[in-house]
Short mmCIF file of C-alpha atoms in Angstrom, two decimals:
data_model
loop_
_atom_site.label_atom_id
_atom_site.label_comp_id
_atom_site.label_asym_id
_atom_site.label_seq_id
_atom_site.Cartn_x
_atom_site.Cartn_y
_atom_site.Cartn_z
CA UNK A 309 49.00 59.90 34.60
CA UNK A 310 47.05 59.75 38.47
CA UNK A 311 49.46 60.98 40.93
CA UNK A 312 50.50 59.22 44.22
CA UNK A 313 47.15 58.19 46.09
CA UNK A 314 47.56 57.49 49.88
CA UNK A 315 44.48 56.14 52.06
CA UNK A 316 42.94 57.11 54.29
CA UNK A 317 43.78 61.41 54.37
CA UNK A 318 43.38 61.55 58.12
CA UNK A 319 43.06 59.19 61.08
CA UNK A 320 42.41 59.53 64.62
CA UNK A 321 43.86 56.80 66.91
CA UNK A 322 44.87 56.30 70.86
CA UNK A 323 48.76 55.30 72.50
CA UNK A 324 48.87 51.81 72.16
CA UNK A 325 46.88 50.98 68.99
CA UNK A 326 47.86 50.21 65.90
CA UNK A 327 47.36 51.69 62.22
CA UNK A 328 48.23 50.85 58.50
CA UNK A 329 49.24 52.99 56.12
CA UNK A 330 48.61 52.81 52.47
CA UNK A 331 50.00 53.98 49.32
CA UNK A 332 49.63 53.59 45.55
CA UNK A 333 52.71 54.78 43.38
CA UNK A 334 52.09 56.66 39.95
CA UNK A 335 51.64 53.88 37.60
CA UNK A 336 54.85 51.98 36.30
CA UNK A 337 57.09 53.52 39.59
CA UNK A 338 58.45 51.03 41.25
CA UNK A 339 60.49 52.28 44.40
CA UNK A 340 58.49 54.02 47.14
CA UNK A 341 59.90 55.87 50.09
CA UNK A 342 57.40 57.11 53.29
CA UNK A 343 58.93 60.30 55.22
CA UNK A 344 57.12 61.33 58.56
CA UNK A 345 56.51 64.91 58.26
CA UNK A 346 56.36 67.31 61.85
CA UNK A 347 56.54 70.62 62.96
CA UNK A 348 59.28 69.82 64.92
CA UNK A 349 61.29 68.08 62.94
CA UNK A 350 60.75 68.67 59.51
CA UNK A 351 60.41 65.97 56.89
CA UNK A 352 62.21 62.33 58.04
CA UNK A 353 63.04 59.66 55.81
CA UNK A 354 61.29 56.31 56.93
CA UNK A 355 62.15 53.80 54.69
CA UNK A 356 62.55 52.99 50.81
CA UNK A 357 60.93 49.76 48.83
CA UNK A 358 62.01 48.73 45.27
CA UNK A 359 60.75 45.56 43.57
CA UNK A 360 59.06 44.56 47.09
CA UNK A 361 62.86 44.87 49.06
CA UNK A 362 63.52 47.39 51.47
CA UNK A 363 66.41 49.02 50.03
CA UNK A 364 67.48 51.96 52.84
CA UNK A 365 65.78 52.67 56.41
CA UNK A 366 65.79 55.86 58.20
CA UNK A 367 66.71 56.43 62.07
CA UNK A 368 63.24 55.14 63.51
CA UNK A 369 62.04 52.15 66.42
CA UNK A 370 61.04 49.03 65.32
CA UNK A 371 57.73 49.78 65.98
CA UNK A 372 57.73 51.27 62.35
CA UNK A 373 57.27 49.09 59.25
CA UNK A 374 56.57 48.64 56.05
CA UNK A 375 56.41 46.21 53.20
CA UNK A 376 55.67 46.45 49.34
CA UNK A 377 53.30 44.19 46.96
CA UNK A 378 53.86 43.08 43.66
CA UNK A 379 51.97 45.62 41.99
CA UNK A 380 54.28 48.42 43.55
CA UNK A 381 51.71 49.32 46.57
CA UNK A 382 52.89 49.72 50.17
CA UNK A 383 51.77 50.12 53.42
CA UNK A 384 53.62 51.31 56.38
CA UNK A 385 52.34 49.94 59.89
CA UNK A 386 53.15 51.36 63.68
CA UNK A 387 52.59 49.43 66.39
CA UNK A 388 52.26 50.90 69.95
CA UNK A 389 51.60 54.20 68.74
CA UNK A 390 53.00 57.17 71.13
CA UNK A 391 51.80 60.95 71.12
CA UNK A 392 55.08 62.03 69.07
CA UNK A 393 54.19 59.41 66.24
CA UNK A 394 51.33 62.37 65.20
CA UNK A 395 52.57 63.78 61.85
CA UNK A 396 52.15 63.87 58.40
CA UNK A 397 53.27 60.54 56.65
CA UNK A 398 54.00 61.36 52.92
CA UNK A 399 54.67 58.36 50.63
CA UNK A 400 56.94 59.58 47.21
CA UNK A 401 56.84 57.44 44.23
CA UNK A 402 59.83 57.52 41.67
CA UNK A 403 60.61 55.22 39.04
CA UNK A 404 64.35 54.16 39.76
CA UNK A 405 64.63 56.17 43.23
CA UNK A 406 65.95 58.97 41.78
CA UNK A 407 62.96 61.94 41.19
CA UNK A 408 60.28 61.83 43.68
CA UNK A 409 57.03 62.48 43.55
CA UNK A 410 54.66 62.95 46.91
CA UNK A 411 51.22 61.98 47.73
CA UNK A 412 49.33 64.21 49.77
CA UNK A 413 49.90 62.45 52.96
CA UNK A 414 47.80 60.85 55.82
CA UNK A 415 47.56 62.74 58.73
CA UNK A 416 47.77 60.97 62.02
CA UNK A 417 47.14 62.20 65.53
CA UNK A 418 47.48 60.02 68.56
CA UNK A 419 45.36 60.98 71.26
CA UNK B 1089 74.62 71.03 63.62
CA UNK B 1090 71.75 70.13 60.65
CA UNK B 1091 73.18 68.70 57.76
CA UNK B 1092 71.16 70.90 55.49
CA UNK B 1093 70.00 74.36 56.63
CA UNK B 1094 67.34 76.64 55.55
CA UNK B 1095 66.27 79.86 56.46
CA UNK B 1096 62.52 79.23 57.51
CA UNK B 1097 61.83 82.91 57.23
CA UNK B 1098 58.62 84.20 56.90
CA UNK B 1099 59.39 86.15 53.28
CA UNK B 1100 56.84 88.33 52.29
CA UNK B 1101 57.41 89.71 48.95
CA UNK B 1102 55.13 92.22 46.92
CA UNK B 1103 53.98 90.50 43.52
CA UNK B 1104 56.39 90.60 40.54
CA UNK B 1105 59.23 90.39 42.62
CA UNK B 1106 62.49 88.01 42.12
CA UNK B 1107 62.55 85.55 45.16
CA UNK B 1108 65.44 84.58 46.50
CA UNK B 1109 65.64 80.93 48.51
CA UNK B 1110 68.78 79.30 49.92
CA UNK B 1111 69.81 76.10 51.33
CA UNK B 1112 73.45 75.26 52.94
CA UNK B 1113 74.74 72.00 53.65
CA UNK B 1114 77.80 70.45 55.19
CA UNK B 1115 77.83 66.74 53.97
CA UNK B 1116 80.36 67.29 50.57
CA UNK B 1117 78.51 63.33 49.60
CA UNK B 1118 75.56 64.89 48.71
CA UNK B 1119 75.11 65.10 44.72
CA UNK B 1120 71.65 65.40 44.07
CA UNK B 1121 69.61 68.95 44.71
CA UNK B 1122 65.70 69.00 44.67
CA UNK B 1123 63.74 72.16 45.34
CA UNK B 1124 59.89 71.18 46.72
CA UNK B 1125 56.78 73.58 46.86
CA UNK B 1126 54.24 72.46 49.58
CA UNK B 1127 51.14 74.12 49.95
CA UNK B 1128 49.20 74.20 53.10
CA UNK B 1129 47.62 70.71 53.71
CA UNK B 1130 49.32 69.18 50.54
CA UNK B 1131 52.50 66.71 49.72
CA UNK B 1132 55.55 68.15 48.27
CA UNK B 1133 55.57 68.99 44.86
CA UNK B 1134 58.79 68.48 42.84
CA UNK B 1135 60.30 71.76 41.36
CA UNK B 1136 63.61 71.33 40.50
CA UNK B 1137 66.11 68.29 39.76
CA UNK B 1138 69.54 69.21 39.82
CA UNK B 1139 73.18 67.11 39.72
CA UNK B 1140 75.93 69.10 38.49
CA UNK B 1141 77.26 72.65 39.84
CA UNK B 1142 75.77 75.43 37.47
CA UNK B 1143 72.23 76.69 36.91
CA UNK B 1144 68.90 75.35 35.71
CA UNK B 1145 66.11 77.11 34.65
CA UNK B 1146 62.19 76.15 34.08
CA UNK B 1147 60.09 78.87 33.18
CA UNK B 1148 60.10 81.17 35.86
CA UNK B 1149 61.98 79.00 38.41
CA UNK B 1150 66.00 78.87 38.52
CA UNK B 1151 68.30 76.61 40.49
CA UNK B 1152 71.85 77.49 41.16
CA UNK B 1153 73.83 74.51 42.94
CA UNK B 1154 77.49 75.73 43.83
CA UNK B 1155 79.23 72.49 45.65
CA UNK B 1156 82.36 74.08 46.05
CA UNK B 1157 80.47 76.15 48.88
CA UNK B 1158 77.89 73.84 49.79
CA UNK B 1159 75.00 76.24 48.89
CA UNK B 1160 72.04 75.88 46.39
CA UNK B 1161 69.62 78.69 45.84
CA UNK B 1162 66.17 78.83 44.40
CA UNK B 1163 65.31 82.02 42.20
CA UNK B 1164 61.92 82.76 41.18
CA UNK B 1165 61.35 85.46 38.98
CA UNK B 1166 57.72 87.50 38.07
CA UNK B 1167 56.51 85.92 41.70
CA UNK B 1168 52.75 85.42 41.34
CA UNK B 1169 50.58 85.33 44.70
CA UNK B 1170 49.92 81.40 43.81
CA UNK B 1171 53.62 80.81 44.14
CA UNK B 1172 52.84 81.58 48.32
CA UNK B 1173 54.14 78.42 50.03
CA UNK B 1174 56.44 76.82 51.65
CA UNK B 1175 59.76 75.53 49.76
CA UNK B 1176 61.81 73.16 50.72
CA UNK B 1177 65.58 72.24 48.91
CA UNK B 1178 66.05 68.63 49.79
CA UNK B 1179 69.21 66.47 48.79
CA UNK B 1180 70.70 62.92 48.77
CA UNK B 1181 74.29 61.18 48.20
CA UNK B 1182 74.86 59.43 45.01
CA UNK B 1183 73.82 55.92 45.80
CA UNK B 1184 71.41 56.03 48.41
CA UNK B 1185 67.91 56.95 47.54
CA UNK B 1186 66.82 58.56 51.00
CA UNK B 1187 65.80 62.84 50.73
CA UNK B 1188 67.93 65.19 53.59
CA UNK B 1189 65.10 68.24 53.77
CA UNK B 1190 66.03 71.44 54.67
CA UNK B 1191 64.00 72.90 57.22
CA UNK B 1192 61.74 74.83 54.71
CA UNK B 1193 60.83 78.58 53.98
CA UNK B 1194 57.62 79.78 54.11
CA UNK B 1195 56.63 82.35 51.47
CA UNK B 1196 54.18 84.77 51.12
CA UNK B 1197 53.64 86.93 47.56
CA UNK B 1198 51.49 89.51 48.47
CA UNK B 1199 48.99 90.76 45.57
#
């Protein structure tokens, strides 16, 4: 089976944009979770999708989003971005929630 | 006070060596105990799934989850050079689906 596939690997932006996320789950998984991933502060839970519902959300702004399609793919959005949203933003795949399997992140940095 | 810490060492071990990784935690609703490998520039990959208080073993990897003390360890035994990365033990309560990461520790088996 393909792993967890998240697009683009890296991306460059500036405070204030914008920028979208993506993620496709191993085949038949359908609950994904996105963590933001900094030196700082370690790996953070962002928010969980099942069946296209947001089932839990982590300790984050608004500015932070996401949404799931039919087919089990996500995308995670954030608005205004700020110098502290740079990080590594891993999407994990699992079938039920339970065992969860990582992508191998996009890497943001906010100039 | 973390709710789950980790020693982030640096441990440098010669090769062959048993490898020793801990995690403590202080939230008694956590039930589920994952042990992660991440390798420079890569997502987690999933180790170890645990539930109950006892040990698991796969292949040369052993997890030990002792709830009474709030303290899981990670053994790994005939440590191999490739096993040089960072680990992290991550948990999460019974019905929520969200990962608590330890801090990581950063491994080094030196040939």
């Amino acid at each position: 089976k393909a792993g967890v596939t998240q697009t683009p690997r890296y991306l460059i932006k500036t405070r204030g944009q914008q920028v979208t996320l993506s993620c496709s789950p191993i085949s038949g998984h359908r609950s994904v979770s996105w963590y933001q991933q900094t030196p700082g502060q370690g790996l953070q839970f962002l928010f969980e999708y099942f069946s296209e519902t947001q089932r839990n959300k982590g300790n984050f702004p608004g500015r932070f989003s996401g949404r799931q399609f039919s087919n089990s793919r996500s995308e995670m959005n954030v608005s205004t971005l700020e110098l502290g949203d740079s990080a590594l933003y891993l999407c994990a795949s699992s079938p039920d929630g339970n065992e969860q399997f990582f992508g191998p992140g996009t890497r943001l940095t906010v100039l | 006070q973390k709710e789950v810490e980790q020693d982030p060492g640096p441990l440098s071990v010669p090769e062959g060596a048993i490898v020793s990784l801990n995690c403590t935690y202080s939230n008694s609703a956590f039930q589920y105990f994952m042990w992660y490998r991440q390798y420079s520039r890569k997502g987690p990959e999933l180790l170890m799934y645990t539930y109950s208080s006892g040990n698991k073993e796969d292949g040369r990897f052993t997890a030990q989850v002792d709830k009474s003390s709030k303290y899981i360890s990670l053994f790994i035994r005939d440590s191999q050079p490739s096993d040089s990365a960072t680990y992290l033990c991550a948990m999460r309560r019974g019905s929520a689906r969200q990962l608590t990461f330890g801090s990581g520790t950063q491994l080094t088996v030196l040939p």
